[in-house]
PDB file of C-alpha atoms and ligand atoms in Angstrom:
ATOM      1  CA  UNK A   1      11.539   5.768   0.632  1.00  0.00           C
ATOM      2  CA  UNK A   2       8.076   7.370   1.657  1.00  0.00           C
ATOM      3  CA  UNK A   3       8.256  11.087   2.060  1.00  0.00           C
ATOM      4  CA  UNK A   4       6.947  11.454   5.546  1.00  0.00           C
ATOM      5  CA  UNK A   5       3.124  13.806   4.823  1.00  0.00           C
ATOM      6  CA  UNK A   6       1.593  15.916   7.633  1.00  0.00           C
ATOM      7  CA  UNK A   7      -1.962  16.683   6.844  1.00  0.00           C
ATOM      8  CA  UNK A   8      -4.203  19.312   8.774  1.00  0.00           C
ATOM      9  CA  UNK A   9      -8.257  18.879   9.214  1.00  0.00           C
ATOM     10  CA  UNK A  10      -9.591  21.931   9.817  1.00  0.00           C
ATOM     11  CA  UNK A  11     -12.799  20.542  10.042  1.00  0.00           C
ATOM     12  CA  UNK A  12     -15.655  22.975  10.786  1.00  0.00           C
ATOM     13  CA  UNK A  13     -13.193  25.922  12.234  1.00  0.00           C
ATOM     14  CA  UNK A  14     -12.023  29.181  11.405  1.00  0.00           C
ATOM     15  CA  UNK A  15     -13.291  32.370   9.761  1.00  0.00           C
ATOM     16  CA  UNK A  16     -12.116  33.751   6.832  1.00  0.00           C
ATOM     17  CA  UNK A  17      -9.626  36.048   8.353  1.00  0.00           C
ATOM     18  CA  UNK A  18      -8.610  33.290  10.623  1.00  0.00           C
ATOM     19  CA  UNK A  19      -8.218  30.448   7.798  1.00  0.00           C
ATOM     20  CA  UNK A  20      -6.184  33.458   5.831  1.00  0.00           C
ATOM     21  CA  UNK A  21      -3.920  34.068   9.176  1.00  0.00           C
ATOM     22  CA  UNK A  22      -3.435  30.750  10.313  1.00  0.00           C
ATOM     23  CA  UNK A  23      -2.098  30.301   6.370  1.00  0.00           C
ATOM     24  CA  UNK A  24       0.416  32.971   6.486  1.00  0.00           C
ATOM     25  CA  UNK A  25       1.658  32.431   9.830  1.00  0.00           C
ATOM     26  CA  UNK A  26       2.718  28.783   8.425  1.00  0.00           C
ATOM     27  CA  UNK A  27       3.932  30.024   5.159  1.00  0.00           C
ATOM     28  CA  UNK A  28       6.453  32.293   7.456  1.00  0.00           C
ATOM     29  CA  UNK A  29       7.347  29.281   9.577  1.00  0.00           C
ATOM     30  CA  UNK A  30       7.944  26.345   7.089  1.00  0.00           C
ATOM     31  CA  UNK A  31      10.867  25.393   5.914  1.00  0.00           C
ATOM     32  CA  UNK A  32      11.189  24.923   2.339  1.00  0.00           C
ATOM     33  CA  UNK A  33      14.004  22.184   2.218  1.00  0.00           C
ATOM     34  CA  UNK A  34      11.790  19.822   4.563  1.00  0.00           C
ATOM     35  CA  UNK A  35      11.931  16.520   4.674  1.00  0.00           C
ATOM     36  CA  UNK A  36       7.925  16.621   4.970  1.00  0.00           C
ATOM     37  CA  UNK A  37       5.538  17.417   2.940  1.00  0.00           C
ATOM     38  CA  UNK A  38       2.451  19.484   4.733  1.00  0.00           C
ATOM     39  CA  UNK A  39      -1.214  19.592   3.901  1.00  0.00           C
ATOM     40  CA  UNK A  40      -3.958  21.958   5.088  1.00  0.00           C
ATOM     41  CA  UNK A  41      -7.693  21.040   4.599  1.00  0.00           C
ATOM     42  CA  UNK A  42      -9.328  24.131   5.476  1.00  0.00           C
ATOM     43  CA  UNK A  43     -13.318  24.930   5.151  1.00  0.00           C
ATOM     44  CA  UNK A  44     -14.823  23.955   1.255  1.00  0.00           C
ATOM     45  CA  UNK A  45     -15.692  28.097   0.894  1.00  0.00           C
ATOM     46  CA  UNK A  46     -11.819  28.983   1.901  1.00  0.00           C
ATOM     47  CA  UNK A  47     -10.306  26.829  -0.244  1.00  0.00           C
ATOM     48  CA  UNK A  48     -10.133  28.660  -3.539  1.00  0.00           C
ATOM     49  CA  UNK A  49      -8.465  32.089  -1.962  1.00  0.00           C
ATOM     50  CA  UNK A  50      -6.386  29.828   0.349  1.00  0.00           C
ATOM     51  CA  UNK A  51      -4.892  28.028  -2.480  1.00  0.00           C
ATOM     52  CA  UNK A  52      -4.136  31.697  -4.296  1.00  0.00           C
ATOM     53  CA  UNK A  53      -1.708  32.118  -0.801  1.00  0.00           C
ATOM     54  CA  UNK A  54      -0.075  28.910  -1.237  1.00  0.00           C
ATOM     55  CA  UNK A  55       0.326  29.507  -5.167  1.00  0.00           C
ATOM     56  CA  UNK A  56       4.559  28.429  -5.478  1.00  0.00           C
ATOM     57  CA  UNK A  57       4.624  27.828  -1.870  1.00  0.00           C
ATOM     58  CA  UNK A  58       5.578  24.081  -0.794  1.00  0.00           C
ATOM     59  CA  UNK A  59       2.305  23.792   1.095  1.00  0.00           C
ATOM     60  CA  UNK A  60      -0.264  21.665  -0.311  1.00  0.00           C
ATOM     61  CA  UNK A  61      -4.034  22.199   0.101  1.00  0.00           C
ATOM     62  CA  UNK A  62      -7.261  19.730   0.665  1.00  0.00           C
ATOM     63  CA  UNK A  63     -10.717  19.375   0.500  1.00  0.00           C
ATOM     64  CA  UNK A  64     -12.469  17.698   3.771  1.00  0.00           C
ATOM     65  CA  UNK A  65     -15.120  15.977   1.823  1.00  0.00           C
ATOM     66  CA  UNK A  66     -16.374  15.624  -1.677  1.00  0.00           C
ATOM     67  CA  UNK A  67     -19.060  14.428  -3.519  1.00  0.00           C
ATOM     68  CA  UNK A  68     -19.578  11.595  -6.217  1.00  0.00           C
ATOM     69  CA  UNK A  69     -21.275  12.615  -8.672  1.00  0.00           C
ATOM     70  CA  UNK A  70     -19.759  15.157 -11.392  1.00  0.00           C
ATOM     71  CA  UNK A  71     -22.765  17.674 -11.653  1.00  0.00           C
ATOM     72  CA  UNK A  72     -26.213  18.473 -10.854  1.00  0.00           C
ATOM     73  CA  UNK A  73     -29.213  18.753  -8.533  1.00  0.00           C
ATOM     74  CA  UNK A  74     -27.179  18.039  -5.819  1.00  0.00           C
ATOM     75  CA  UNK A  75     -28.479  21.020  -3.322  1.00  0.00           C
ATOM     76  CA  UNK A  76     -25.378  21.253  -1.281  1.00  0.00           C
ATOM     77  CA  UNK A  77     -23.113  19.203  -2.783  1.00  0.00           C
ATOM     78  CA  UNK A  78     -19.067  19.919  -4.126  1.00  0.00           C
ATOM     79  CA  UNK A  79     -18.205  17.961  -7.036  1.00  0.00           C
ATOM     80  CA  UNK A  80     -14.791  16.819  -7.698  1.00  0.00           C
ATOM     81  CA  UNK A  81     -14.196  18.503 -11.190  1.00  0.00           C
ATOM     82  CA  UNK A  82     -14.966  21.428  -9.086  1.00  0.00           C
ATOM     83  CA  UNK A  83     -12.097  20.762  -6.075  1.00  0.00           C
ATOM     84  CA  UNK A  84      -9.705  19.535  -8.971  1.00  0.00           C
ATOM     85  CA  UNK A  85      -9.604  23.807  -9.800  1.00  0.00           C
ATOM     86  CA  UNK A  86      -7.605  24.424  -6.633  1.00  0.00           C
ATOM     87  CA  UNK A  87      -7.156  21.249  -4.072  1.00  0.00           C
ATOM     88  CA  UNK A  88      -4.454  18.695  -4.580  1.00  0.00           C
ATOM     89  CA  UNK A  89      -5.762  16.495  -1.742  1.00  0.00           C
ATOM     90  CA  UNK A  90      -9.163  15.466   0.109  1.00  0.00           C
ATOM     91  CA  UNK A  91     -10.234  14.008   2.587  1.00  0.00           C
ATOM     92  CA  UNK A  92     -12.995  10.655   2.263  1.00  0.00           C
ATOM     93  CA  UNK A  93     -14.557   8.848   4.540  1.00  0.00           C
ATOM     94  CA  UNK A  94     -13.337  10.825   7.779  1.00  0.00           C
ATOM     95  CA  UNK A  95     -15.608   9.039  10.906  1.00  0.00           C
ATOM     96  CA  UNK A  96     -17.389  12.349  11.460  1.00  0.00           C
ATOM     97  CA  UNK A  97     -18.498  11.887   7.942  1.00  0.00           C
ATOM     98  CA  UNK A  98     -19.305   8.310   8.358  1.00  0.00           C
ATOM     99  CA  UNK A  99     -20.869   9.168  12.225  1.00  0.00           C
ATOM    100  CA  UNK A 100     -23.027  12.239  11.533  1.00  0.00           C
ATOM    101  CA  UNK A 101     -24.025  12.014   7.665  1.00  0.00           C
ATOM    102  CA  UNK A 102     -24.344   8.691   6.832  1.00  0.00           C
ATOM    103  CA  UNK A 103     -20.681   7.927   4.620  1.00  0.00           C
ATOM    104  CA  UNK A 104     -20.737   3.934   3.930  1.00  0.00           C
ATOM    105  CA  UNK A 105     -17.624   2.436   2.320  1.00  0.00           C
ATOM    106  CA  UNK A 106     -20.265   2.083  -0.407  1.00  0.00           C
ATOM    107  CA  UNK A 107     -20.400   5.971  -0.704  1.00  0.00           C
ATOM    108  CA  UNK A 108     -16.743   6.236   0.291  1.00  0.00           C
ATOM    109  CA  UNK A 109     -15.852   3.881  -2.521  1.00  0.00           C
ATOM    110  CA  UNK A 110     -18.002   6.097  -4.963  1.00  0.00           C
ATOM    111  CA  UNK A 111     -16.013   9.114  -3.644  1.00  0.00           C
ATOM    112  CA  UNK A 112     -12.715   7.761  -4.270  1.00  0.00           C
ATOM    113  CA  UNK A 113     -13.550   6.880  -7.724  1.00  0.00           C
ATOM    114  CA  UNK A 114     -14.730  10.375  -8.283  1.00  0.00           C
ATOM    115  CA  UNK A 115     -11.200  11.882  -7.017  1.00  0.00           C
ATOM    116  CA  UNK A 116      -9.130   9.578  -8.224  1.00  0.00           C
ATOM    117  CA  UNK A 117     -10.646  10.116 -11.960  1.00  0.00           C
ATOM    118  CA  UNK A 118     -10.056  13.918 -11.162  1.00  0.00           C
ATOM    119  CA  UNK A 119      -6.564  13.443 -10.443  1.00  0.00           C
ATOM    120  CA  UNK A 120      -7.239  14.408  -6.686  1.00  0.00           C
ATOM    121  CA  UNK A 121      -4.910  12.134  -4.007  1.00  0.00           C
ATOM    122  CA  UNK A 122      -7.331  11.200  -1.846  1.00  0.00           C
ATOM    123  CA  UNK A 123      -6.896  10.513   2.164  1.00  0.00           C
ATOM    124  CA  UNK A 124      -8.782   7.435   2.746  1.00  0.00           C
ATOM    125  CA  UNK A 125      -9.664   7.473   6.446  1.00  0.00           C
ATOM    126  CA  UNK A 126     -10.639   3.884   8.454  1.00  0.00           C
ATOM    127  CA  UNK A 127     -10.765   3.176  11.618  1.00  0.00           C
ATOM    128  CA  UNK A 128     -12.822   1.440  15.093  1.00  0.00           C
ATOM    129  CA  UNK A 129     -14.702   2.856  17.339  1.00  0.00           C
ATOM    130  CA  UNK A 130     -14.597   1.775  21.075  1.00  0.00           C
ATOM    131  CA  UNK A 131     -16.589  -0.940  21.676  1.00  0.00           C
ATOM    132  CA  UNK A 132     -15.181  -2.209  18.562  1.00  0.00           C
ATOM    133  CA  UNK A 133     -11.563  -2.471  20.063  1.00  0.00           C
ATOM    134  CA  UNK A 134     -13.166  -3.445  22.995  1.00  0.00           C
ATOM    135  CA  UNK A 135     -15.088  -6.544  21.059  1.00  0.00           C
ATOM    136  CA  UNK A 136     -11.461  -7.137  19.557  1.00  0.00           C
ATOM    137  CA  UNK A 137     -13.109  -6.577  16.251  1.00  0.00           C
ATOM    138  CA  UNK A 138     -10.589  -3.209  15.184  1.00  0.00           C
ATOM    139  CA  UNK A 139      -8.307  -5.640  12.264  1.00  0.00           C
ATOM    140  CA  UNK A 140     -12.018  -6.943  11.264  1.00  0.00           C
ATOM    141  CA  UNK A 141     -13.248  -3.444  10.981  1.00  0.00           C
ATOM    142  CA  UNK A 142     -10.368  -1.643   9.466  1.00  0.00           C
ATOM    143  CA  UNK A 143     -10.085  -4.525   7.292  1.00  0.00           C
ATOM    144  CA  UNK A 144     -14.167  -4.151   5.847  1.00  0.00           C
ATOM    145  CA  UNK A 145     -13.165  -0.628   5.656  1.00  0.00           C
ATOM    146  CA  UNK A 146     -10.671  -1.270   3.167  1.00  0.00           C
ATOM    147  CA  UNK A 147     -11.928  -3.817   0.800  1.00  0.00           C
ATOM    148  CA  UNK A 148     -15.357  -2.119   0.604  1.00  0.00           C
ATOM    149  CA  UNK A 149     -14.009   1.566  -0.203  1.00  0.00           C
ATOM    150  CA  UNK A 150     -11.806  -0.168  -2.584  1.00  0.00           C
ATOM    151  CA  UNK A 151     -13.674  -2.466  -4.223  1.00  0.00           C
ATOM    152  CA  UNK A 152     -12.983  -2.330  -8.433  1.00  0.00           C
ATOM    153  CA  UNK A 153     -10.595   0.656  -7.756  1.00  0.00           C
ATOM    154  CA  UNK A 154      -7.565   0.427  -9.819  1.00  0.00           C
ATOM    155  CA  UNK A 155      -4.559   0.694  -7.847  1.00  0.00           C
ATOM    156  CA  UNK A 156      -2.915   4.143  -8.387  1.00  0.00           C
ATOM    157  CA  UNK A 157      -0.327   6.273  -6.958  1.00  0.00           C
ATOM    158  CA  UNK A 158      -2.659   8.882  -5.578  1.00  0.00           C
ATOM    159  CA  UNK A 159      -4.237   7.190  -2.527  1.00  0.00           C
ATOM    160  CA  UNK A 160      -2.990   7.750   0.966  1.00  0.00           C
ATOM    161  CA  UNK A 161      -4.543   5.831   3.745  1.00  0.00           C
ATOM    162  CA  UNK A 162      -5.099   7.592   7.301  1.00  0.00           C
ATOM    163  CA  UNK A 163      -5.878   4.753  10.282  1.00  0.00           C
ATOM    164  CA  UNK A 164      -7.980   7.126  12.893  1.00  0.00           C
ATOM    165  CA  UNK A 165      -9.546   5.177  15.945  1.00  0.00           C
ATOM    166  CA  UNK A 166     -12.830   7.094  16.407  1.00  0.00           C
ATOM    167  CA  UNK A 167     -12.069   6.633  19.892  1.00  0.00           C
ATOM    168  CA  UNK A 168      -8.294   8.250  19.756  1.00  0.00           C
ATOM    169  CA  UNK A 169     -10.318  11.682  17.450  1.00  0.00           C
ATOM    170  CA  UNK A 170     -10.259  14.884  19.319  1.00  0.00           C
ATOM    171  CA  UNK A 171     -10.758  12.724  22.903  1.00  0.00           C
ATOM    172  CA  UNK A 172      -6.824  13.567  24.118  1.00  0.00           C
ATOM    173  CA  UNK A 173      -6.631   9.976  23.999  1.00  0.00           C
ATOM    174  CA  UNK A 174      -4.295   9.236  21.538  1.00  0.00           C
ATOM    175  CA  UNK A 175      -3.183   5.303  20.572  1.00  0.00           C
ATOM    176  CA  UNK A 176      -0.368   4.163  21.691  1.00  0.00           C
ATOM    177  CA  UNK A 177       2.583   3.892  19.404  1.00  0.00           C
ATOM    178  CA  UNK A 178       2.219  -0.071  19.719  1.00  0.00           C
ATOM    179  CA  UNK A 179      -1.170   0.039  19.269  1.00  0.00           C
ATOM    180  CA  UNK A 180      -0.917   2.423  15.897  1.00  0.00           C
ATOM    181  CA  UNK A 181       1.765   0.055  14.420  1.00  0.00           C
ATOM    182  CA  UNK A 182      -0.235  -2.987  15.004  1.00  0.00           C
ATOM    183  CA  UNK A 183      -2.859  -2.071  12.685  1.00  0.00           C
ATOM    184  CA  UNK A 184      -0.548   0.039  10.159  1.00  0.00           C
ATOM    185  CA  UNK A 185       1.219  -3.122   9.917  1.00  0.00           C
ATOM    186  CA  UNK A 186      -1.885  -5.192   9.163  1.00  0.00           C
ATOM    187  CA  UNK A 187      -2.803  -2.445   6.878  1.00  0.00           C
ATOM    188  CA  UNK A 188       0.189  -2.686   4.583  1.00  0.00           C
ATOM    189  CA  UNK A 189      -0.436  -6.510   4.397  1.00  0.00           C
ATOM    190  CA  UNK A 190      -4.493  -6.186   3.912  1.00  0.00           C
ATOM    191  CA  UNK A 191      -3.495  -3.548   0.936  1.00  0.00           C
ATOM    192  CA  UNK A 192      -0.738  -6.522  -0.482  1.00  0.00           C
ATOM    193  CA  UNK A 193      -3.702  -8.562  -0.310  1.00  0.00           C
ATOM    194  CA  UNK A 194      -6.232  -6.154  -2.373  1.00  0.00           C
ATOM    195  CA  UNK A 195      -3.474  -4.988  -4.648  1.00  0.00           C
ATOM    196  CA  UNK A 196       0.092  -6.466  -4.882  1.00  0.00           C
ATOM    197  CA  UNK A 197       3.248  -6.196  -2.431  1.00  0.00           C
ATOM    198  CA  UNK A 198       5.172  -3.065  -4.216  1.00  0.00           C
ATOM    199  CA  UNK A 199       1.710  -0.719  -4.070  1.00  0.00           C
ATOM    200  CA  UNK A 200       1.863  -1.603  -0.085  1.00  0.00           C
ATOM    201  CA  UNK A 201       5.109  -0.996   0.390  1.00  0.00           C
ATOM    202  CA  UNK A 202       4.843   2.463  -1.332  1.00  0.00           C
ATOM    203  CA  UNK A 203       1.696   3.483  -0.166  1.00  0.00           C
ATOM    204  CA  UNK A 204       1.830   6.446   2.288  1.00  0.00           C
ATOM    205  CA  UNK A 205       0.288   5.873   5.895  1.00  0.00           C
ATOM    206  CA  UNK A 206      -0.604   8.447   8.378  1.00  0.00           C
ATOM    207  CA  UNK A 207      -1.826   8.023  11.878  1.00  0.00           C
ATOM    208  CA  UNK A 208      -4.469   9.956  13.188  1.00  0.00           C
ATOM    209  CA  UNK A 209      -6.003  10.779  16.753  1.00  0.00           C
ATOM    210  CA  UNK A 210      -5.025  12.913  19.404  1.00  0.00           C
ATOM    211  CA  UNK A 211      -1.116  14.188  17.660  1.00  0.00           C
ATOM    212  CA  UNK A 212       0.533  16.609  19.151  1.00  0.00           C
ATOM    213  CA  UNK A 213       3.695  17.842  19.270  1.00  0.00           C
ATOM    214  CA  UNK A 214       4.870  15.756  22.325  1.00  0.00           C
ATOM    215  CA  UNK A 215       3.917  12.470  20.775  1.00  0.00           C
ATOM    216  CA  UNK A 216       4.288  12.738  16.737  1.00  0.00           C
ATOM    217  CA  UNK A 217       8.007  11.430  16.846  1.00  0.00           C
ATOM    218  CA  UNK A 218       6.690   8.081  18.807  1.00  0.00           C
ATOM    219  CA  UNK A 219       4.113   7.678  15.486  1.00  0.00           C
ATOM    220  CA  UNK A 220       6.408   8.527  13.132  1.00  0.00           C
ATOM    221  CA  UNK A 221       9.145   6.110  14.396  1.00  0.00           C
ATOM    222  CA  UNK A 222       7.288   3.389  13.759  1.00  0.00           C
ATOM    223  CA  UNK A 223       8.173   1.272  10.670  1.00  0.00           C
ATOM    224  CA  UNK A 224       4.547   1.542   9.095  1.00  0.00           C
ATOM    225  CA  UNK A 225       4.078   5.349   9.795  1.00  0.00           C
ATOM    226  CA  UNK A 226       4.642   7.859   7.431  1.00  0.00           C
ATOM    227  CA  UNK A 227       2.821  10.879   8.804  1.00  0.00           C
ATOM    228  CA  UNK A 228      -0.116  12.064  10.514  1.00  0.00           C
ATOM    229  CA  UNK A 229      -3.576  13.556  10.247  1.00  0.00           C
ATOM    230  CA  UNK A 230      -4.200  16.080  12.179  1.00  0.00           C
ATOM    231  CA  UNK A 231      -7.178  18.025  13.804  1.00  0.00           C
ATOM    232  CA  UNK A 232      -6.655  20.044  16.844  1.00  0.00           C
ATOM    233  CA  UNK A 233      -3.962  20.720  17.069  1.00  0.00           C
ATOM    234  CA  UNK A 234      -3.412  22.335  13.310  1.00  0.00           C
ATOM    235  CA  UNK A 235      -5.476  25.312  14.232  1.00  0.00           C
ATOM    236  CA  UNK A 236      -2.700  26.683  15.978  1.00  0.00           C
ATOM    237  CA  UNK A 237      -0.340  27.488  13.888  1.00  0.00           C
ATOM    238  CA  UNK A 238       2.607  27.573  16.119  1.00  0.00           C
ATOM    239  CA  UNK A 239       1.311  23.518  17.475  1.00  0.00           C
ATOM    240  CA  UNK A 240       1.041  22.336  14.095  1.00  0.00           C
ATOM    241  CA  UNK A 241       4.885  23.756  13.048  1.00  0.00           C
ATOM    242  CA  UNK A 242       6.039  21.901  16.167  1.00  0.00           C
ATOM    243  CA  UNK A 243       4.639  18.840  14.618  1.00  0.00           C
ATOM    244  CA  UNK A 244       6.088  19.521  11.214  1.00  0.00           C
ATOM    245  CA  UNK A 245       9.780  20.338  12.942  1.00  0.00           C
ATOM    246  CA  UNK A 246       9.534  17.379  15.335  1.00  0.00           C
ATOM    247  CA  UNK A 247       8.065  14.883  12.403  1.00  0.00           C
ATOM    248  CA  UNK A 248      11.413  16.667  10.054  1.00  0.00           C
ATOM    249  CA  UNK A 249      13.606  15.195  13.028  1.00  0.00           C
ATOM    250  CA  UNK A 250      12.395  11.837  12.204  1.00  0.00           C
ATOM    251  CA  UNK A 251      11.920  12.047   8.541  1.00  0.00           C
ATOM    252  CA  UNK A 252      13.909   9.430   6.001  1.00  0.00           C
ATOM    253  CA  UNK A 253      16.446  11.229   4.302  1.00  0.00           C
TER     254      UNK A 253
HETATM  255  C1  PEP B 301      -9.123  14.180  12.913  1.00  0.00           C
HETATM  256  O1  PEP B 301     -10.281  14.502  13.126  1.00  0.00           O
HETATM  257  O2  PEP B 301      -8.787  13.808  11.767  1.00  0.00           O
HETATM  258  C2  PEP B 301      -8.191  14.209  14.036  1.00  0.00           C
HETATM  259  C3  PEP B 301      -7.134  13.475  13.967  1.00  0.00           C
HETATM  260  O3  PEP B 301      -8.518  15.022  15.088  1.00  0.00           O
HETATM  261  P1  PEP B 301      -7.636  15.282  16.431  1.00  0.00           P
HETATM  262  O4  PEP B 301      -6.208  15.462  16.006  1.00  0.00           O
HETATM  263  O5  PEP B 301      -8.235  16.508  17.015  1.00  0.00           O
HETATM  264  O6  PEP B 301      -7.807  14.076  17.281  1.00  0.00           O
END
């Protein structure tokens, strides 16, 4: 059974006193018994007094990004000895970091070597853009995606996969349940391929693009879904419980 994970990208958003609000407000709402585990991956300079909220709470908390290498002249740069003080989670290869600053699955496969030696459970994002799906290149894509981030990686427990279509991210126009499934299902069996059948079937798989309330049971339904990534709609904390309680109706026991 694959505990059913609902992760929030905060992306770029929030102040301090609205990253510490939007916290509390879900740490009154959640229920602790759920069937689901939730993530928040608020701002890099929030996380460290975030985490101090959630200290014994049963919310987890992620980075958005991370870099390689462990120290350095790195102007900039967050290392992942330094997230491994106070994140459980992060975030690689999101399509805004592959869009706007130049993430290959070379760089992404650096970065998951980097968390995964730091004991960090990474959220490996893939996914096509438009005129990719509209080439009927997405499997070919998402498949590249995969191998190349992974490439040499040792298979290990702390890897979740998220399948975003860039063209599904923040555009209202979410996948279609079908459409999601297809390629979750060609995900599991690409991941068989790179690493053996029992790592697949364990491996956690969320969908992301466009999840709301209204449509996260139709995801989560699926066979190949375990959960969702989501950015919008987590910045409201009342939304992003209605995910979590609707995604709880759904959840394996
Ligand atoms: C995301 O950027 O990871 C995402 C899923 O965004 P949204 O939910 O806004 O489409």
């Amino acid at each position: 059974m694959i505990k059913t994970l609902i992760a929030a990208n905060w992306k770029m958003n929030t102040n301090f006193s609205e990253a510490q609000q939007l916290t509390r407000d879900l740490l009154s709402s959640i229920n602790d018994d759920a069937l689901v585990e939730t993530v928040i991956c608020p701002p890099f300079v929030y996380l460290q007094e975030i985490s101090k909220l959630l200290e014994g709470q049963s919310i987890k908390i992620g980075a958005q990004n991370v870099y390689f290498e462990e120290k350095g002249a790195y102007t900039g740069e967050i290392s992942s000895s330094m997230l491994s003080d106070c994140c459980e989670y992060v975030i690689i290869g999101h399509s805004e970091r592959r869009q706007f600053f130049g993430d290959t699955n070379e760089i992404v496969n650096k970065k998951l070597r980097s968390a995964i030696g730091h004991s960090l459970t990474p959220i490996l994002c893939v996914g096509e853009n438009l005129e990719e799906r509209e080439n009927g290149d997405a499997e070919h894509v998402v498949g590249a995606q995969l191998e190349e981030s992974l490439n040499n990686i040792e298979k290990t427990v702390n890897l979740v996969v998220a399948y975003e279509p860039v063209w599904a991210i923040g555009t209202g126009k979410a996948a279609t349940s079908d459409i999601a499934e297809d390629i979750m299902r060609f995900i599991r069996s690409k991941l068989a391929d790179i690493y053996d059948n029992t790592f697949a079937d364990n491996i956690t798989l969320l969908y992301g693009g466009s999840v709301t309330a209204d449509n996260v049971k139709d995801y989560l339904s699926q066979p190949n879904i375990n959960g969702a990534l989501v950015g919008g709609a987590s910045l409201d904390a009342q939304k992003f419980q209605d995910i979590i309680d609707k995604a709880g109706e759904v959840a394996p026991l």
